């Protein structure tokens, strides 16, 4: 019912493409490692961007590679309605029906120690795979899944510190 030889050839090509030299633009991440980092980034940061590149066969035998980008590259401070009627929400441009049209990315990571000005580039949505886990319909930029537990852990840390201070003060008091 199905072509065993063709299926095996496709699986072999997929495995070959998944190595570091072809799966990622900078040659540092295999497909397996990229998937792992994408999941971690979605939980920790709220999402991740994968930019698609079509390359000449001399550079990449499959002609296709990905550039993983942290969600921090989105210009989160960019929020406005533009002349086309589209709306930009935290660096993500959407049209009147909520379809993502463009991504407004910073040219450098905001955490880089050296930044020569705040420049941005507009990347069409067709060039980006946006991986996120929205919590509601219409949400563009997503909050990390761990946010609610982080707030509770911070409060718990403050409580533990207060208990230690109280115990230390109690131990220092002497009775006569």
Short mmCIF file of N, CA and C in Angstrom, two decimals:
data_model
loop_
_atom_site.label_atom_id
_atom_site.label_comp_id
_atom_site.label_asym_id
_atom_site.label_seq_id
_atom_site.Cartn_x
_atom_site.Cartn_y
_atom_site.Cartn_z
N UNK A 1 0.80 -1.20 0.00
CA UNK A 1 0.00 0.00 0.00
C UNK A 1 0.85 1.27 0.00
N UNK A 2 2.03 1.23 0.54
CA UNK A 2 2.87 2.42 0.49
C UNK A 2 4.27 2.02 0.02
N UNK A 3 5.00 2.98 -0.44
CA UNK A 3 6.32 2.74 -1.02
C UNK A 3 7.38 2.68 0.08
N UNK A 4 7.83 1.48 0.41
CA UNK A 4 8.80 1.29 1.50
C UNK A 4 10.13 1.97 1.16
N UNK A 5 10.57 1.86 -0.09
CA UNK A 5 11.85 2.46 -0.48
C UNK A 5 11.81 3.99 -0.37
N UNK A 6 10.74 4.59 -0.86
CA UNK A 6 10.60 6.06 -0.81
C UNK A 6 10.51 6.53 0.64
N UNK A 7 9.77 5.80 1.46
CA UNK A 7 9.64 6.16 2.86
C UNK A 7 11.00 6.11 3.56
N UNK A 8 11.79 5.08 3.29
CA UNK A 8 13.12 4.97 3.88
C UNK A 8 14.04 6.09 3.41
N UNK A 9 13.93 6.47 2.12
CA UNK A 9 14.75 7.56 1.58
C UNK A 9 14.39 8.89 2.23
N UNK A 10 13.11 9.11 2.45
CA UNK A 10 12.66 10.35 3.10
C UNK A 10 13.16 10.40 4.54
N UNK A 11 13.05 9.30 5.26
CA UNK A 11 13.51 9.26 6.65
C UNK A 11 15.02 9.47 6.74
N UNK A 12 15.78 8.91 5.81
CA UNK A 12 17.23 9.09 5.80
C UNK A 12 17.59 10.55 5.52
N UNK A 13 16.90 11.16 4.55
CA UNK A 13 17.15 12.57 4.23
C UNK A 13 16.80 13.46 5.43
N UNK A 14 15.72 13.14 6.13
CA UNK A 14 15.33 13.92 7.31
C UNK A 14 16.41 13.82 8.39
N UNK A 15 16.93 12.61 8.60
CA UNK A 15 17.99 12.42 9.60
C UNK A 15 19.26 13.17 9.18
N UNK A 16 19.59 13.12 7.90
CA UNK A 16 20.77 13.83 7.40
C UNK A 16 20.60 15.34 7.55
N UNK A 17 19.42 15.87 7.20
CA UNK A 17 19.19 17.30 7.32
C UNK A 17 19.30 17.76 8.77
N UNK A 18 18.92 16.89 9.71
CA UNK A 18 18.87 17.26 11.12
C UNK A 18 20.21 17.45 11.81
N UNK A 19 21.33 17.29 11.10
CA UNK A 19 22.62 17.49 11.77
C UNK A 19 22.93 18.98 11.90
N UNK A 20 23.95 19.30 12.69
CA UNK A 20 24.29 20.70 13.00
C UNK A 20 24.57 21.54 11.76
N UNK A 21 25.24 20.98 10.79
CA UNK A 21 25.69 21.77 9.64
C UNK A 21 24.56 22.20 8.72
N UNK A 22 23.45 21.48 8.74
CA UNK A 22 22.36 21.84 7.82
C UNK A 22 21.11 22.34 8.53
N UNK A 23 20.86 21.90 9.74
CA UNK A 23 19.62 22.28 10.42
C UNK A 23 19.62 23.72 10.90
N UNK A 24 20.77 24.23 11.34
CA UNK A 24 20.81 25.61 11.84
C UNK A 24 21.76 26.46 11.00
N UNK A 25 21.39 27.71 10.84
CA UNK A 25 22.15 28.63 9.99
C UNK A 25 23.60 28.77 10.44
N UNK A 26 23.82 28.85 11.76
CA UNK A 26 25.19 29.03 12.26
C UNK A 26 25.94 27.71 12.45
N UNK A 27 25.29 26.58 12.17
CA UNK A 27 25.96 25.29 12.26
C UNK A 27 26.22 24.81 13.68
N UNK A 28 25.52 25.37 14.66
CA UNK A 28 25.77 25.02 16.05
C UNK A 28 24.73 24.08 16.66
N UNK A 29 23.54 23.99 16.05
CA UNK A 29 22.46 23.24 16.67
C UNK A 29 21.88 22.19 15.73
N UNK A 30 21.84 20.96 16.19
CA UNK A 30 21.16 19.91 15.42
C UNK A 30 19.65 20.14 15.56
N UNK A 31 18.86 19.43 14.76
CA UNK A 31 17.42 19.57 14.86
C UNK A 31 16.93 19.10 16.22
N UNK A 32 17.51 18.03 16.74
CA UNK A 32 17.11 17.51 18.05
C UNK A 32 17.39 18.55 19.14
N UNK A 33 18.55 19.18 19.10
CA UNK A 33 18.90 20.22 20.08
C UNK A 33 18.00 21.45 19.91
N UNK A 34 17.70 21.80 18.68
CA UNK A 34 16.82 22.94 18.42
C UNK A 34 15.44 22.70 19.03
N UNK A 35 14.89 21.50 18.83
CA UNK A 35 13.58 21.18 19.40
C UNK A 35 13.60 21.30 20.92
N UNK A 36 14.67 20.80 21.53
CA UNK A 36 14.81 20.87 22.99
C UNK A 36 14.86 22.32 23.48
N UNK A 37 15.64 23.16 22.77
CA UNK A 37 15.74 24.57 23.15
C UNK A 37 14.45 25.33 22.89
N UNK A 38 13.72 24.96 21.85
CA UNK A 38 12.44 25.61 21.56
C UNK A 38 11.46 25.34 22.70
N UNK A 39 11.38 24.12 23.16
CA UNK A 39 10.47 23.79 24.27
C UNK A 39 10.87 24.56 25.53
N UNK A 40 12.15 24.56 25.85
CA UNK A 40 12.64 25.27 27.04
C UNK A 40 12.34 26.77 26.92
N UNK A 41 12.57 27.33 25.74
CA UNK A 41 12.33 28.76 25.53
C UNK A 41 10.85 29.12 25.66
N UNK A 42 9.98 28.25 25.18
CA UNK A 42 8.54 28.51 25.31
C UNK A 42 8.13 28.54 26.78
N UNK A 43 8.64 27.62 27.57
CA UNK A 43 8.29 27.59 28.98
C UNK A 43 8.91 28.76 29.75
N UNK A 44 10.17 29.05 29.47
CA UNK A 44 10.91 30.08 30.22
C UNK A 44 10.62 31.49 29.73
N UNK A 45 10.51 31.68 28.40
CA UNK A 45 10.43 33.02 27.82
C UNK A 45 9.07 33.34 27.19
N UNK A 46 8.23 32.35 26.98
CA UNK A 46 6.93 32.59 26.37
C UNK A 46 6.88 32.28 24.88
N UNK A 47 8.01 32.02 24.26
CA UNK A 47 8.01 31.71 22.84
C UNK A 47 9.40 31.75 22.26
N UNK A 48 9.48 31.46 20.97
CA UNK A 48 10.75 31.48 20.25
C UNK A 48 10.44 31.73 18.77
N UNK A 49 11.41 32.29 18.08
CA UNK A 49 11.27 32.56 16.65
C UNK A 49 12.27 31.70 15.89
N UNK A 50 11.83 31.09 14.81
CA UNK A 50 12.72 30.33 13.93
C UNK A 50 12.63 30.99 12.55
N UNK A 51 13.72 31.61 12.13
CA UNK A 51 13.73 32.26 10.81
C UNK A 51 14.14 31.26 9.76
N UNK A 52 13.35 31.18 8.68
CA UNK A 52 13.61 30.23 7.59
C UNK A 52 14.52 30.87 6.54
N UNK A 53 15.49 30.10 6.08
CA UNK A 53 16.40 30.57 5.04
C UNK A 53 16.48 29.54 3.92
N UNK A 54 16.40 30.00 2.70
CA UNK A 54 16.63 29.17 1.51
C UNK A 54 18.05 29.49 1.07
N UNK A 55 18.89 28.47 1.02
CA UNK A 55 20.30 28.65 0.68
C UNK A 55 20.66 27.94 -0.61
N UNK A 56 21.73 28.39 -1.29
CA UNK A 56 22.21 27.67 -2.47
C UNK A 56 22.68 26.27 -2.07
N UNK A 57 22.55 25.34 -2.97
CA UNK A 57 22.93 23.94 -2.70
C UNK A 57 24.40 23.79 -2.31
N UNK A 58 25.25 24.72 -2.76
CA UNK A 58 26.67 24.64 -2.40
C UNK A 58 26.86 24.86 -0.89
N UNK A 59 26.01 25.68 -0.30
CA UNK A 59 26.11 25.97 1.13
C UNK A 59 25.37 24.94 1.98
N UNK A 60 24.30 24.41 1.44
CA UNK A 60 23.47 23.47 2.18
C UNK A 60 22.85 22.52 1.16
N UNK A 61 23.18 21.22 1.21
CA UNK A 61 22.67 20.29 0.20
C UNK A 61 21.15 20.19 0.15
N UNK A 62 20.47 20.60 1.22
CA UNK A 62 19.01 20.55 1.24
C UNK A 62 18.39 21.89 0.88
N UNK A 63 19.19 22.94 0.81
CA UNK A 63 18.71 24.25 0.41
C UNK A 63 17.84 24.96 1.43
N UNK A 64 17.75 24.42 2.64
CA UNK A 64 16.87 24.99 3.66
C UNK A 64 17.52 24.88 5.02
N UNK A 65 17.44 25.95 5.80
CA UNK A 65 17.97 25.92 7.17
C UNK A 65 17.17 26.88 8.03
N UNK A 66 17.40 26.81 9.33
CA UNK A 66 16.68 27.65 10.29
C UNK A 66 17.66 28.46 11.14
N UNK A 67 17.24 29.66 11.52
CA UNK A 67 18.01 30.47 12.44
C UNK A 67 17.16 30.66 13.70
N UNK A 68 17.50 29.95 14.78
CA UNK A 68 16.74 30.13 16.02
C UNK A 68 17.04 31.51 16.62
N UNK A 69 15.98 32.21 17.02
CA UNK A 69 16.11 33.53 17.64
C UNK A 69 15.31 33.56 18.94
N UNK A 70 15.91 34.09 19.99
CA UNK A 70 15.18 34.25 21.24
C UNK A 70 14.05 35.25 21.04
N UNK A 71 12.99 35.10 21.80
CA UNK A 71 11.85 35.99 21.70
C UNK A 71 12.24 37.42 22.09
N UNK A 72 13.37 37.58 22.77
CA UNK A 72 13.86 38.90 23.18
C UNK A 72 14.14 39.80 21.98
N UNK A 73 14.33 39.23 20.81
CA UNK A 73 14.58 40.03 19.60
C UNK A 73 13.34 40.82 19.16
N UNK A 74 12.15 40.41 19.61
CA UNK A 74 10.95 41.17 19.29
C UNK A 74 11.04 42.54 19.94
N UNK A 75 10.66 43.58 19.22
CA UNK A 75 10.66 44.93 19.79
C UNK A 75 9.41 45.08 20.66
N UNK A 76 9.51 44.65 21.90
CA UNK A 76 8.37 44.62 22.83
C UNK A 76 7.81 46.01 23.14
N UNK A 77 8.60 47.05 22.91
CA UNK A 77 8.14 48.41 23.20
C UNK A 77 7.35 49.01 22.03
N UNK A 78 7.28 48.30 20.92
CA UNK A 78 6.61 48.83 19.73
C UNK A 78 5.14 48.42 19.74
N UNK A 79 4.27 49.38 20.04
CA UNK A 79 2.83 49.17 20.10
C UNK A 79 2.15 50.35 19.44
N UNK A 80 1.53 50.15 18.28
CA UNK A 80 0.84 51.26 17.61
C UNK A 80 -0.01 50.72 16.46
N UNK A 81 -0.89 51.60 15.98
CA UNK A 81 -1.67 51.34 14.77
C UNK A 81 -0.95 52.10 13.66
N UNK A 82 -0.68 51.41 12.55
CA UNK A 82 0.06 52.06 11.46
C UNK A 82 -0.90 52.47 10.33
N UNK A 83 -0.36 53.21 9.37
CA UNK A 83 -1.20 53.80 8.31
C UNK A 83 -1.96 52.76 7.48
N UNK A 84 -1.46 51.56 7.39
CA UNK A 84 -2.15 50.52 6.62
C UNK A 84 -3.40 50.01 7.34
N UNK A 85 -3.55 50.39 8.61
CA UNK A 85 -4.65 49.88 9.41
C UNK A 85 -4.24 48.70 10.26
N UNK A 86 -3.05 48.17 9.99
CA UNK A 86 -2.54 47.07 10.80
C UNK A 86 -2.16 47.58 12.18
N UNK A 87 -2.11 46.68 13.13
CA UNK A 87 -1.77 47.02 14.50
C UNK A 87 -0.49 46.27 14.89
N UNK A 88 0.41 46.96 15.55
CA UNK A 88 1.64 46.32 16.05
C UNK A 88 1.48 46.18 17.55
N UNK A 89 1.56 44.94 18.02
CA UNK A 89 1.47 44.63 19.45
C UNK A 89 2.77 43.96 19.87
N UNK A 90 3.54 44.64 20.67
CA UNK A 90 4.80 44.12 21.19
C UNK A 90 5.67 43.55 20.07
N UNK A 91 5.77 44.30 18.98
CA UNK A 91 6.64 43.92 17.88
C UNK A 91 6.03 42.95 16.88
N UNK A 92 4.80 42.53 17.10
CA UNK A 92 4.14 41.61 16.18
C UNK A 92 3.03 42.38 15.47
N UNK A 93 3.13 42.49 14.15
CA UNK A 93 2.16 43.23 13.35
C UNK A 93 1.06 42.29 12.88
N UNK A 94 -0.18 42.68 13.17
CA UNK A 94 -1.33 41.87 12.77
C UNK A 94 -2.26 42.70 11.89
N UNK A 95 -2.99 42.02 11.00
CA UNK A 95 -3.95 42.72 10.14
C UNK A 95 -5.30 42.81 10.83
N UNK A 96 -6.31 43.26 10.11
CA UNK A 96 -7.63 43.52 10.70
C UNK A 96 -8.33 42.26 11.20
N UNK A 97 -7.94 41.09 10.70
CA UNK A 97 -8.56 39.85 11.17
C UNK A 97 -7.68 39.08 12.15
N UNK A 98 -6.55 39.69 12.55
CA UNK A 98 -5.70 39.08 13.56
C UNK A 98 -4.60 38.18 13.02
N UNK A 99 -4.42 38.16 11.70
CA UNK A 99 -3.38 37.34 11.09
C UNK A 99 -2.03 38.06 11.23
N UNK A 100 -0.99 37.33 11.60
CA UNK A 100 0.33 37.93 11.74
C UNK A 100 0.89 38.23 10.35
N UNK A 101 1.30 39.50 10.15
CA UNK A 101 1.79 39.96 8.85
C UNK A 101 3.31 40.12 8.87
N UNK A 102 3.83 40.78 9.91
CA UNK A 102 5.27 41.04 10.03
C UNK A 102 5.71 40.91 11.47
N UNK A 103 7.01 40.69 11.62
CA UNK A 103 7.65 40.73 12.93
C UNK A 103 8.63 41.89 12.92
N UNK A 104 8.59 42.71 13.94
CA UNK A 104 9.50 43.85 14.08
C UNK A 104 10.56 43.44 15.09
N UNK A 105 11.74 43.10 14.55
CA UNK A 105 12.82 42.57 15.38
C UNK A 105 13.93 43.59 15.58
N UNK A 106 14.55 43.53 16.75
CA UNK A 106 15.72 44.34 17.01
C UNK A 106 16.90 43.74 16.26
N UNK A 107 17.82 44.58 15.79
CA UNK A 107 18.97 44.07 15.04
C UNK A 107 19.98 43.38 15.95
N UNK A 108 19.95 43.70 17.23
CA UNK A 108 20.83 43.06 18.22
C UNK A 108 19.99 42.61 19.41
N UNK A 109 20.48 41.61 20.12
CA UNK A 109 19.81 41.15 21.33
C UNK A 109 19.85 42.28 22.36
N UNK A 110 18.72 42.57 23.02
CA UNK A 110 18.70 43.68 23.97
C UNK A 110 19.64 43.49 25.16
N UNK A 111 20.07 42.28 25.41
CA UNK A 111 20.99 42.01 26.52
C UNK A 111 22.46 42.13 26.14
N UNK A 112 22.75 42.36 24.85
CA UNK A 112 24.15 42.52 24.45
C UNK A 112 24.75 43.74 25.12
N UNK A 113 25.98 43.61 25.55
CA UNK A 113 26.62 44.73 26.24
C UNK A 113 26.91 45.88 25.29
N UNK A 114 27.14 45.60 24.03
CA UNK A 114 27.41 46.66 23.06
C UNK A 114 26.25 46.76 22.10
N UNK A 115 25.59 47.91 22.10
CA UNK A 115 24.51 48.14 21.15
C UNK A 115 24.69 49.52 20.54
N UNK A 116 24.95 49.55 19.27
CA UNK A 116 25.11 50.83 18.56
C UNK A 116 23.75 51.30 18.08
N UNK A 117 23.00 51.92 18.96
CA UNK A 117 21.67 52.41 18.58
C UNK A 117 20.64 51.30 18.58
N UNK A 118 19.40 51.70 18.63
CA UNK A 118 18.31 50.74 18.66
C UNK A 118 17.71 50.65 17.26
N UNK A 119 18.22 49.75 16.47
CA UNK A 119 17.72 49.57 15.10
C UNK A 119 16.82 48.34 15.08
N UNK A 120 15.87 48.39 14.18
CA UNK A 120 14.99 47.23 14.02
C UNK A 120 14.86 46.88 12.55
N UNK A 121 14.45 45.67 12.32
CA UNK A 121 14.21 45.19 10.97
C UNK A 121 12.82 44.58 10.93
N UNK A 122 12.15 44.74 9.82
CA UNK A 122 10.81 44.19 9.64
C UNK A 122 10.95 42.92 8.81
N UNK A 123 10.54 41.81 9.39
CA UNK A 123 10.64 40.50 8.73
C UNK A 123 9.23 40.01 8.43
N UNK A 124 8.94 39.67 7.17
CA UNK A 124 7.60 39.14 6.83
C UNK A 124 7.30 37.85 7.59
N UNK A 125 6.06 37.67 7.94
CA UNK A 125 5.64 36.49 8.70
C UNK A 125 5.95 35.19 7.96
N UNK A 126 5.99 35.23 6.64
CA UNK A 126 6.28 34.03 5.84
C UNK A 126 7.69 33.50 6.10
N UNK A 127 8.59 34.35 6.60
CA UNK A 127 9.97 33.94 6.87
C UNK A 127 10.18 33.47 8.31
N UNK A 128 9.16 33.54 9.14
CA UNK A 128 9.31 33.23 10.56
C UNK A 128 8.34 32.13 10.97
N UNK A 129 8.86 31.17 11.73
CA UNK A 129 8.00 30.21 12.42
C UNK A 129 7.95 30.70 13.86
N UNK A 130 6.79 31.11 14.30
CA UNK A 130 6.61 31.66 15.65
C UNK A 130 6.02 30.56 16.52
N UNK A 131 6.79 30.09 17.48
CA UNK A 131 6.35 29.02 18.36
C UNK A 131 6.04 29.63 19.72
N UNK A 132 4.80 29.48 20.17
CA UNK A 132 4.40 30.01 21.47
C UNK A 132 3.23 29.18 21.98
N UNK A 133 2.91 29.39 23.24
CA UNK A 133 1.78 28.70 23.85
C UNK A 133 0.81 29.73 24.41
N UNK A 134 -0.07 30.28 23.54
CA UNK A 134 -1.00 31.31 24.01
C UNK A 134 -1.98 30.76 25.04
N UNK A 135 -2.40 31.64 25.93
CA UNK A 135 -3.36 31.25 26.96
C UNK A 135 -4.77 31.70 26.61
N UNK A 136 -4.90 32.53 25.57
CA UNK A 136 -6.23 32.99 25.16
C UNK A 136 -6.21 33.28 23.67
N UNK A 137 -7.38 33.31 23.05
CA UNK A 137 -7.50 33.63 21.63
C UNK A 137 -7.12 35.09 21.41
N UNK A 138 -6.43 35.37 20.31
CA UNK A 138 -6.06 36.74 19.97
C UNK A 138 -4.78 37.22 20.62
N UNK A 139 -4.20 36.43 21.48
CA UNK A 139 -2.96 36.82 22.15
C UNK A 139 -1.82 36.78 21.14
N UNK A 140 -0.99 37.81 21.13
CA UNK A 140 0.14 37.83 20.20
C UNK A 140 1.40 37.38 20.93
N UNK A 141 1.98 38.24 21.76
CA UNK A 141 3.16 37.84 22.54
C UNK A 141 2.67 37.12 23.78
N UNK A 142 3.29 35.98 24.08
CA UNK A 142 2.82 35.14 25.18
C UNK A 142 3.72 35.27 26.40
N UNK A 143 3.10 35.16 27.55
CA UNK A 143 3.84 35.18 28.81
C UNK A 143 4.41 33.79 29.06
N UNK A 144 5.56 33.71 29.72
CA UNK A 144 6.12 32.39 30.06
C UNK A 144 5.15 31.60 30.94
N UNK A 145 5.11 30.30 30.76
CA UNK A 145 4.23 29.44 31.54
C UNK A 145 4.61 29.42 33.01
N UNK A 146 5.86 29.69 33.30
CA UNK A 146 6.35 29.60 34.68
C UNK A 146 6.13 30.87 35.49
N UNK A 147 5.51 31.90 34.92
CA UNK A 147 5.37 33.18 35.62
C UNK A 147 4.62 33.04 36.93
N UNK A 148 3.48 32.37 36.92
CA UNK A 148 2.68 32.27 38.15
C UNK A 148 3.44 31.56 39.26
N UNK A 149 4.18 30.52 38.92
CA UNK A 149 4.94 29.82 39.96
C UNK A 149 6.14 30.65 40.43
N UNK A 150 6.70 31.48 39.54
CA UNK A 150 7.82 32.33 39.95
C UNK A 150 7.40 33.33 41.02
N UNK A 151 6.21 33.92 40.87
CA UNK A 151 5.71 34.86 41.86
C UNK A 151 5.54 34.18 43.21
N UNK A 152 4.97 32.98 43.20
CA UNK A 152 4.78 32.25 44.46
C UNK A 152 6.12 31.86 45.09
N UNK A 153 7.08 31.45 44.26
CA UNK A 153 8.40 31.10 44.78
C UNK A 153 9.10 32.30 45.39
N UNK A 154 8.93 33.48 44.78
CA UNK A 154 9.52 34.69 45.34
C UNK A 154 8.91 35.00 46.70
N UNK A 155 7.58 34.86 46.81
CA UNK A 155 6.91 35.10 48.08
C UNK A 155 7.36 34.08 49.13
N UNK A 156 7.49 32.83 48.72
CA UNK A 156 7.95 31.78 49.63
C UNK A 156 9.36 32.07 50.13
N UNK A 157 10.23 32.57 49.23
CA UNK A 157 11.59 32.94 49.62
C UNK A 157 11.59 34.05 50.66
N UNK A 158 10.70 35.04 50.49
CA UNK A 158 10.57 36.12 51.47
C UNK A 158 10.08 35.61 52.81
N UNK A 159 9.14 34.68 52.78
CA UNK A 159 8.62 34.09 54.02
C UNK A 159 9.74 33.33 54.75
N UNK A 160 10.50 32.53 54.02
CA UNK A 160 11.59 31.77 54.64
C UNK A 160 12.62 32.71 55.27
N UNK A 161 12.92 33.81 54.58
CA UNK A 161 13.87 34.78 55.12
C UNK A 161 13.34 35.41 56.42
N UNK A 162 12.05 35.75 56.45
CA UNK A 162 11.44 36.33 57.65
C UNK A 162 11.47 35.34 58.81
N UNK A 163 11.20 34.07 58.53
CA UNK A 163 11.26 33.04 59.57
C UNK A 163 12.67 32.90 60.14
N UNK A 164 13.68 32.94 59.26
CA UNK A 164 15.07 32.84 59.73
C UNK A 164 15.45 34.04 60.60
N UNK A 165 15.05 35.21 60.19
CA UNK A 165 15.35 36.42 60.99
C UNK A 165 14.68 36.33 62.35
N UNK A 166 13.41 35.91 62.37
CA UNK A 166 12.69 35.77 63.64
C UNK A 166 13.33 34.71 64.54
N UNK A 167 13.76 33.61 63.98
CA UNK A 167 14.42 32.57 64.75
C UNK A 167 15.76 33.05 65.30
N UNK A 168 16.50 33.81 64.49
CA UNK A 168 17.78 34.35 64.94
C UNK A 168 17.58 35.35 66.08
N UNK A 169 16.56 36.21 65.96
CA UNK A 169 16.28 37.16 67.00
C UNK A 169 15.86 36.45 68.30
N UNK A 170 15.06 35.42 68.15
CA UNK A 170 14.63 34.64 69.33
C UNK A 170 15.80 33.97 70.02
N UNK A 171 16.76 33.48 69.24
CA UNK A 171 17.91 32.81 69.83
C UNK A 171 18.85 33.79 70.53
N UNK A 172 18.82 35.05 70.12
CA UNK A 172 19.69 36.05 70.73
C UNK A 172 19.15 36.61 72.03
N UNK A 173 17.86 36.45 72.26
CA UNK A 173 17.26 36.97 73.50
C UNK A 173 17.59 36.05 74.66
N UNK A 174 18.03 36.64 75.71
CA UNK A 174 18.36 35.84 76.90
C UNK A 174 17.39 36.14 78.00
N UNK A 175 17.11 35.19 78.83
CA UNK A 175 16.20 35.39 79.95
C UNK A 175 16.97 35.43 81.26
N UNK A 176 16.55 36.32 82.16
CA UNK A 176 17.19 36.43 83.49
C UNK A 176 16.14 36.26 84.55
#
